[in-house]
Structure formats: structure tokens, C-alpha cells
Amino acid sequence: MNSAKIHPQALVDPGSTLGAGTRVWAFAHVCEGVVIGNDCNLCDHTFFEKGVRLGNRVTIKCGVYLWEGVKLEDDVFVGPCVAFTNDLRPRSKKYPAKFSSTRLSQGCSIGANATLLPVTIGRWALIAAGSVVTRDVPDFALVRGNPARLTGWVCRCGETLHFDAAAEARCECGGYFQKKSETSIREINI
Amino acid sequence: MNSAKIHPQALVDPGSTLGAGTRVWAFAHVCEGVVIGNDCNLCDHTFFEKGVRLGNRVTIKCGVYLWEGVKLEDDVFVGPCVAFTNDLRPRSKKYPAKFSSTRLSQGCSIGANATLLPVTIGRWALIAAGSVVTRDVPDFALVRGNPARLTGWVCRCGETLHFDAAAEARCECGGYFQKKSETSIREINI
Amino acid sequence: MNSAKIHPQALVDPGSTLGAGTRVWAFAHVCEGVVIGNDCNLCDHTFFEKGVRLGNRVTIKCGVYLWEGVKLEDDVFVGPCVAFTNDLRPRSKKYPAKFSSTRLSQGCSIGANATLLPVTIGRWALIAAGSVVTRDVPDFALVRGNPARLTGWVCRCGETLHFDAAAEARCECGGYFQKKSETSIREINI
């Protein structure tokens, strides 16, 4: 037993692990072998297949279905209707030797109805709603479109970063960043 | 008690209001504090968060999840898998002081799998399936794409309007419209 | 009675038909009048409206809702969150004289979160994840984008076909194809 809070209409199969303070809402289904951290929020109409791993403080909004091969680190936000994949060439009743993997790094946010091919999303990146993500996304990147393109950078707090002539950006929240190249930035700890 | 028809596998929480003639189908979940009008149709696998307001004769197809800050006027149609949002910069476990609002004006239709950022959709507008709507949409407008662009105009009946040299359009159903600018039209009552 | 395997939290209405070996998972809902073939897999949070027909060995992943007018042949794969439509000009509480039809031909695969207008998808075609399909798709075609465009050809096994100067392609799996035009190819039985 643990201190997760499970709605009476949720299904939590035996052999799954839910951390303390995690909530599982109505019509959610957590399968055997799933490991969920502490203080997560698994909303209505979600599904967690065998092998899925979630860190702590992860939010999964309604209509999200997570497959074997998907790993989410701490503090990840997954908006409603986001679609995950683990097979680039699916055929009914044919299974690859190994499913492709998707990793969502710490603190990233996936906007509503985005589609993720098997990729790695960087730390604190922000995927705009409706994007189709076909390639890895750098830390702190903002991407959008179909296919998703890099269109800016965001702070841990979510606000857009504006880089000056010295390739530095300071956020109102205190975040401080340096641009390393057109496709990567670095957070400076001060 | 009211005369709504609720499927035995639906969840209608205490403290919600359902108008007469409204149907709630299996695996739908209406939360406390939601107010739904008369003769609505809430299909399987839908979710209505605290604070959601629906007018009369609204259709919500399967796989639609409505959040606090979303208001739908009378006669709105929301197709399957349409995604709503109420936070442009979501981070897990961080909540804005106030959620952004989305308003769907009378009679508009949202095509399947469209994504709506917090916007206002005009009366009788038609959002094509798969669109990502990032800006407000005028009355009677037809928009499509990612991001959604204005590509035409539709009558209340849903048919495309064809404007003549005098900037007037008559629909077979009897509808009569005048173009006011490239981004707005006006319905003429005759 | 038949030998389908039905999860205790699935809803299978009286008057529906499920073939032998078919599995129906939690929170799935099969309505009266639906006919499903043998050895199908209907995952969690799916919905099958009156009039839907599925062949044998069809896979329907989570979050897929099938409407009257939709017919799936044998061996079709439908990824998670794929949206189907049967009315190009929907208005709430207005119903067309006849719903538009969608046909998925034998062996085709629909990638995650794709949107299908009422179209015919050819045999063994592959629809990329996140596509919005507004036109019919030829046999063995690979399409992607919004709107979806023809971007290549695939074998029955799912691998990309590379055509040589003689307009022939041989797949490692043994598949052998001839290009007939820019928009059609033919499988050669040898």
C-alpha cells in the first residue's frame, strides 16, 4: 500500500507502483509493471502501458496514452491529447524486435495535441500545441509546426528568452542564459 | 433531479447542473460546478472541468476535454479529439494566477482533432479538421491549417459563400451576406 | 456467445458481433450493430458506433473513435488518437441525409494523431503521424503533412521503396514493385 489517491473509477493493476501523493483520476488505467513517482497527477482517460516510467511531480492531462519505451523525468507536463509513438513503421500484428524509445527530460512541457515521434525532448523545452515533433529537441528550446521547427528559447519559468548582442539573456524570474550556437543555449548558475 | 439522460457508466459529480434533454454517454465525466444547458449531447470519453459552461443544443463528440476558462454558447459543435488549452506556458505543478479563456460563439463548429489556443471563435465559424487555431476567428469564417489561416466564408447552414462583384453572397438555403472587409462579413436579415 | 476476450471494464452492447480471438480492453465501448472480425485488438478508450465494420486482425490503439460510415478491411493498423470524420460541414443537431464514408483498405497503417477526412486509404499505405488527410491515398503510398502530400512508397513490410532507372523496386523482404506513374505503383507477384 502507498498513499496515492486513486479515484474509484480508475484502474490500477496489481504489480504497478505509484509514489506517495500521486493522484489517479477516473477512467485512467495504470498497467502492471508501470512505475510512477511521487506527487504526479494522472488525469481522466489516460493509459500507462507496461514498462512506462514517470519521475516525480509529472502531470499527464486527459487523453494521453503512454507506451512501452516512453520515459518521463521529473517535473514534466504533458498536455491533453498528446500522442506518443514507439514504432515508425507500424503494421497490425507485426511487432519490432525492440520498440523505439521516447525520453522527456526534466521540466519540459508538451503542448496540447502535439504528436511525438520517438525522440528526446530536452530539459525545460516547450513544444507548442499541435506540433508534430520528428527530431530531438534541445534543452530550453521552443518548437512549433508540422514538422516542428526551432522558433525560440524559453526559461525554466516558461517565458521567452531574448538574447542580446553579447549572446546573453536574462529572464525577469532571475534565469540567466548564454547562447552557444544557433541550436543550443546554456544556463548560467550565478 | 432533472430530466437529463445519463448512461450508467457516466460520472456526473454532485454539484453539477445538466439541462433537460441533455444526454451524457458512457465514460463521460462531468465535475462539480459545471453548468450544461438543455438538449446537449456529451459523447463517450469526454471530460468537463469545474467552471466549464455550455449553452443549449451543444454537441461534444468523443475524446474532448474541456477546462476551466472554456465557455461554449448555444448550438456549438465540437468534433472528436478537439484539444482545448488554458495556459500558454504550462509547467507541471505551476499554475497561472488566472487561466486563459476560450469562447466558442453561437453555432460555430470545430472540426475533428483541431487544437484551440485560448481564443474566441466567431458565430457560425467553421474550423477545418486538424487545424491549429492560434488567433481569434471572425463570425462565419472558414479557417484551416497549422497555424490556421482564413480561407473562406460559410453560411449558417455550413455551405461555402461565394461573393459577387457587389461583395454580396446568397446561399441556396436563403442566407444573405455582405462582405465588409477582407476579414469580416455581415449577415443581412431580409 | 463467442470466444472474444472482453475486459470487465469494457462495454459491449447487445446486438454487436465480435469475432473469435478479438480482445476488447478497458473503457472501450462497442455499440449495437457493430461488426468486428476475428483476432482484432480494440485498446482502452476506443468507441465503435452503430454501422462500423472491421475485418480481421485489425488493431485500434487508444483514443480512437469510429463513426457510422467507417469501414476497415483486414490487417489495418490505426494508431493512437487518430481522428475520423463523417460530415464535412458539421453543425450541432443537423444531420446529413447520409454520412460520408471512409474506407481503410487492407493492411494500411494510420500513424498517431492523424486526421482523416472522409477518404479511401489504399492497401498497405502508410499515413505519417500527425498528417491531415484530405484526399484519397493510393496503394502503398507514404503521405505526410497538413494537408498530407505523397512523399514516397512503402512495401507491405513497411520499409521505404527505392525505384531504379527501370522504375522497379525490390525490398529486402522480397517485395517487388513497378512504378506505373507518379501517383501509382504495382506489386509484382513472382
PDB file of C-alpha atoms in Angstrom, chain C residues 15-135:
ATOM      1  CA  GLY C  15     -26.551  -6.717 -30.836  1.00  0.00           C
ATOM      2  CA  SER C  16     -22.882  -6.265 -31.671  1.00  0.00           C
ATOM      3  CA  THR C  17     -20.701  -9.002 -33.149  1.00  0.00           C
ATOM      4  CA  LEU C  18     -17.138  -9.785 -32.103  1.00  0.00           C
ATOM      5  CA  GLY C  19     -15.094 -12.427 -33.930  1.00  0.00           C
ATOM      6  CA  ALA C  20     -13.142 -15.206 -32.265  1.00  0.00           C
ATOM      7  CA  GLY C  21      -9.887 -14.162 -30.662  1.00  0.00           C
ATOM      8  CA  THR C  22     -10.767 -10.471 -30.618  1.00  0.00           C
ATOM      9  CA  ARG C  23      -9.800  -8.568 -27.477  1.00  0.00           C
ATOM     10  CA  VAL C  24     -11.661  -5.583 -26.091  1.00  0.00           C
ATOM     11  CA  TRP C  25      -9.820  -3.604 -23.417  1.00  0.00           C
ATOM     12  CA  ALA C  26     -10.890  -1.377 -20.556  1.00  0.00           C
ATOM     13  CA  PHE C  27     -13.150   1.619 -21.158  1.00  0.00           C
ATOM     14  CA  ALA C  28     -13.730   0.550 -24.778  1.00  0.00           C
ATOM     15  CA  HIS C  29     -17.342   0.762 -25.965  1.00  0.00           C
ATOM     16  CA  VAL C  30     -18.745  -1.318 -28.839  1.00  0.00           C
ATOM     17  CA  CYS C  31     -22.295  -0.252 -29.762  1.00  0.00           C
ATOM     18  CA  GLU C  32     -25.217  -2.236 -31.070  1.00  0.00           C
ATOM     19  CA  GLY C  33     -24.942  -3.157 -34.720  1.00  0.00           C
ATOM     20  CA  VAL C  34     -21.150  -3.053 -34.916  1.00  0.00           C
ATOM     21  CA  VAL C  35     -19.468  -5.990 -36.657  1.00  0.00           C
ATOM     22  CA  ILE C  36     -15.862  -6.793 -35.706  1.00  0.00           C
ATOM     23  CA  GLY C  37     -13.855  -9.636 -37.282  1.00  0.00           C
ATOM     24  CA  ASN C  38     -11.516 -12.189 -35.759  1.00  0.00           C
ATOM     25  CA  ASP C  39      -8.302 -11.556 -33.834  1.00  0.00           C
ATOM     26  CA  CYS C  40      -8.771  -7.798 -33.595  1.00  0.00           C
ATOM     27  CA  ASN C  41      -7.334  -5.700 -30.789  1.00  0.00           C
ATOM     28  CA  LEU C  42      -9.553  -2.856 -29.538  1.00  0.00           C
ATOM     29  CA  CYS C  43      -7.490  -0.938 -26.991  1.00  0.00           C
ATOM     30  CA  ASP C  44      -8.549   1.138 -23.984  1.00  0.00           C
ATOM     31  CA  HIS C  45     -10.678   4.262 -24.550  1.00  0.00           C
ATOM     32  CA  THR C  46     -11.992   3.380 -28.009  1.00  0.00           C
ATOM     33  CA  PHE C  47     -15.515   3.751 -29.365  1.00  0.00           C
ATOM     34  CA  PHE C  48     -17.361   1.924 -32.143  1.00  0.00           C
ATOM     35  CA  GLU C  49     -20.596   3.484 -33.361  1.00  0.00           C
ATOM     36  CA  LYS C  50     -23.504   1.638 -34.952  1.00  0.00           C
ATOM     37  CA  GLY C  51     -22.668   0.656 -38.525  1.00  0.00           C
ATOM     38  CA  VAL C  52     -18.898   0.383 -38.110  1.00  0.00           C
ATOM     39  CA  ARG C  53     -17.335  -2.661 -39.794  1.00  0.00           C
ATOM     40  CA  LEU C  54     -13.891  -4.100 -39.049  1.00  0.00           C
ATOM     41  CA  GLY C  55     -12.229  -7.009 -40.859  1.00  0.00           C
ATOM     42  CA  ASN C  56      -9.851  -9.500 -39.271  1.00  0.00           C
ATOM     43  CA  ARG C  57      -6.598  -8.796 -37.409  1.00  0.00           C
ATOM     44  CA  VAL C  58      -7.303  -5.074 -37.105  1.00  0.00           C
ATOM     45  CA  THR C  59      -5.541  -3.043 -34.387  1.00  0.00           C
ATOM     46  CA  ILE C  60      -7.235   0.035 -32.917  1.00  0.00           C
ATOM     47  CA  LYS C  61      -4.996   1.859 -30.451  1.00  0.00           C
ATOM     48  CA  CYS C  62      -6.208   4.018 -27.570  1.00  0.00           C
ATOM     49  CA  GLY C  63      -8.238   7.169 -28.100  1.00  0.00           C
ATOM     50  CA  VAL C  64      -9.749   6.231 -31.474  1.00  0.00           C
ATOM     51  CA  TYR C  65     -13.465   6.733 -32.101  1.00  0.00           C
ATOM     52  CA  LEU C  66     -15.055   5.146 -35.185  1.00  0.00           C
ATOM     53  CA  TRP C  67     -18.273   6.535 -36.667  1.00  0.00           C
ATOM     54  CA  GLU C  68     -21.054   5.269 -38.852  1.00  0.00           C
ATOM     55  CA  GLY C  69     -19.739   5.178 -42.409  1.00  0.00           C
ATOM     56  CA  VAL C  70     -16.265   3.906 -41.486  1.00  0.00           C
ATOM     57  CA  LYS C  71     -15.155   0.536 -42.851  1.00  0.00           C
ATOM     58  CA  LEU C  72     -11.792  -1.098 -42.117  1.00  0.00           C
ATOM     59  CA  GLU C  73     -10.553  -4.082 -44.095  1.00  0.00           C
ATOM     60  CA  ASP C  74      -8.303  -6.861 -42.813  1.00  0.00           C
ATOM     61  CA  ASP C  75      -4.914  -6.142 -41.213  1.00  0.00           C
ATOM     62  CA  VAL C  76      -5.425  -2.404 -40.735  1.00  0.00           C
ATOM     63  CA  PHE C  77      -3.472  -0.582 -38.014  1.00  0.00           C
ATOM     64  CA  VAL C  78      -4.914   2.620 -36.513  1.00  0.00           C
ATOM     65  CA  GLY C  79      -2.503   4.424 -34.203  1.00  0.00           C
ATOM     66  CA  PRO C  80      -3.444   6.271 -31.015  1.00  0.00           C
ATOM     67  CA  CYS C  81      -5.519   9.461 -31.159  1.00  0.00           C
ATOM     68  CA  VAL C  82      -6.339   9.120 -34.872  1.00  0.00           C
ATOM     69  CA  ALA C  83      -9.488  11.142 -35.643  1.00  0.00           C
ATOM     70  CA  PHE C  84     -12.164  10.064 -38.102  1.00  0.00           C
ATOM     71  CA  THR C  85     -14.914  12.227 -39.617  1.00  0.00           C
ATOM     72  CA  ASN C  86     -18.152  11.581 -41.481  1.00  0.00           C
ATOM     73  CA  ASP C  87     -19.538  15.074 -42.094  1.00  0.00           C
ATOM     74  CA  LEU C  88     -17.590  17.796 -43.927  1.00  0.00           C
ATOM     75  CA  ARG C  89     -19.898  20.608 -42.791  1.00  0.00           C
ATOM     76  CA  PRO C  90     -20.957  19.665 -39.278  1.00  0.00           C
ATOM     77  CA  ARG C  91     -23.496  21.747 -37.390  1.00  0.00           C
ATOM     78  CA  SER C  92     -24.816  20.786 -33.982  1.00  0.00           C
ATOM     79  CA  LYS C  93     -28.075  18.833 -34.190  1.00  0.00           C
ATOM     80  CA  LYS C  94     -28.120  18.966 -38.020  1.00  0.00           C
ATOM     81  CA  TYR C  95     -27.589  15.611 -39.693  1.00  0.00           C
ATOM     82  CA  PRO C  96     -26.801  14.992 -43.383  1.00  0.00           C
ATOM     83  CA  ALA C  97     -29.145  12.720 -45.346  1.00  0.00           C
ATOM     84  CA  LYS C  98     -26.267  10.247 -45.487  1.00  0.00           C
ATOM     85  CA  PHE C  99     -22.968  10.308 -43.616  1.00  0.00           C
ATOM     86  CA  SER C 100     -19.820  10.416 -45.734  1.00  0.00           C
ATOM     87  CA  SER C 101     -17.840   7.193 -45.801  1.00  0.00           C
ATOM     88  CA  THR C 102     -14.227   6.372 -45.032  1.00  0.00           C
ATOM     89  CA  ARG C 103     -12.601   3.149 -46.179  1.00  0.00           C
ATOM     90  CA  LEU C 104      -9.283   1.838 -44.938  1.00  0.00           C
ATOM     91  CA  SER C 105      -8.081  -0.817 -47.382  1.00  0.00           C
ATOM     92  CA  GLN C 106      -6.270  -3.988 -46.447  1.00  0.00           C
ATOM     93  CA  GLY C 107      -3.079  -3.644 -44.472  1.00  0.00           C
ATOM     94  CA  CYS C 108      -2.823   0.136 -44.347  1.00  0.00           C
ATOM     95  CA  SER C 109      -1.440   1.897 -41.268  1.00  0.00           C
ATOM     96  CA  ILE C 110      -2.566   5.238 -39.874  1.00  0.00           C
ATOM     97  CA  GLY C 111       0.057   6.987 -37.745  1.00  0.00           C
ATOM     98  CA  ALA C 112      -0.667   8.504 -34.352  1.00  0.00           C
ATOM     99  CA  ASN C 113      -2.859  11.605 -34.170  1.00  0.00           C
ATOM    100  CA  ALA C 114      -3.545  11.695 -37.907  1.00  0.00           C
ATOM    101  CA  THR C 115      -6.858  13.220 -39.013  1.00  0.00           C
ATOM    102  CA  LEU C 116      -8.855  11.547 -41.772  1.00  0.00           C
ATOM    103  CA  LEU C 117     -11.475  13.407 -43.762  1.00  0.00           C
ATOM    104  CA  PRO C 118     -13.918  11.030 -45.494  1.00  0.00           C
ATOM    105  CA  VAL C 119     -11.452   9.339 -47.877  1.00  0.00           C
ATOM    106  CA  THR C 120     -10.272   5.975 -49.114  1.00  0.00           C
ATOM    107  CA  ILE C 121      -6.828   4.859 -47.968  1.00  0.00           C
ATOM    108  CA  GLY C 122      -5.176   2.376 -50.327  1.00  0.00           C
ATOM    109  CA  ARG C 123      -3.872  -1.076 -49.476  1.00  0.00           C
ATOM    110  CA  TRP C 124      -0.714  -1.093 -47.330  1.00  0.00           C
ATOM    111  CA  ALA C 125      -0.454   2.692 -47.471  1.00  0.00           C
ATOM    112  CA  LEU C 126       1.277   4.423 -44.552  1.00  0.00           C
ATOM    113  CA  ILE C 127      -0.046   7.700 -43.156  1.00  0.00           C
ATOM    114  CA  ALA C 128       2.623   9.525 -41.177  1.00  0.00           C
ATOM    115  CA  ALA C 129       1.846  10.541 -37.606  1.00  0.00           C
ATOM    116  CA  GLY C 130       0.140  13.924 -37.350  1.00  0.00           C
ATOM    117  CA  SER C 131      -0.994  14.050 -41.004  1.00  0.00           C
ATOM    118  CA  VAL C 132      -4.287  15.626 -42.066  1.00  0.00           C
ATOM    119  CA  VAL C 133      -5.558  13.507 -44.955  1.00  0.00           C
ATOM    120  CA  THR C 134      -7.936  15.408 -47.241  1.00  0.00           C
ATOM    121  CA  ARG C 135      -7.739  13.252 -50.387  1.00  0.00           C
TER     122      ARG C 135
END
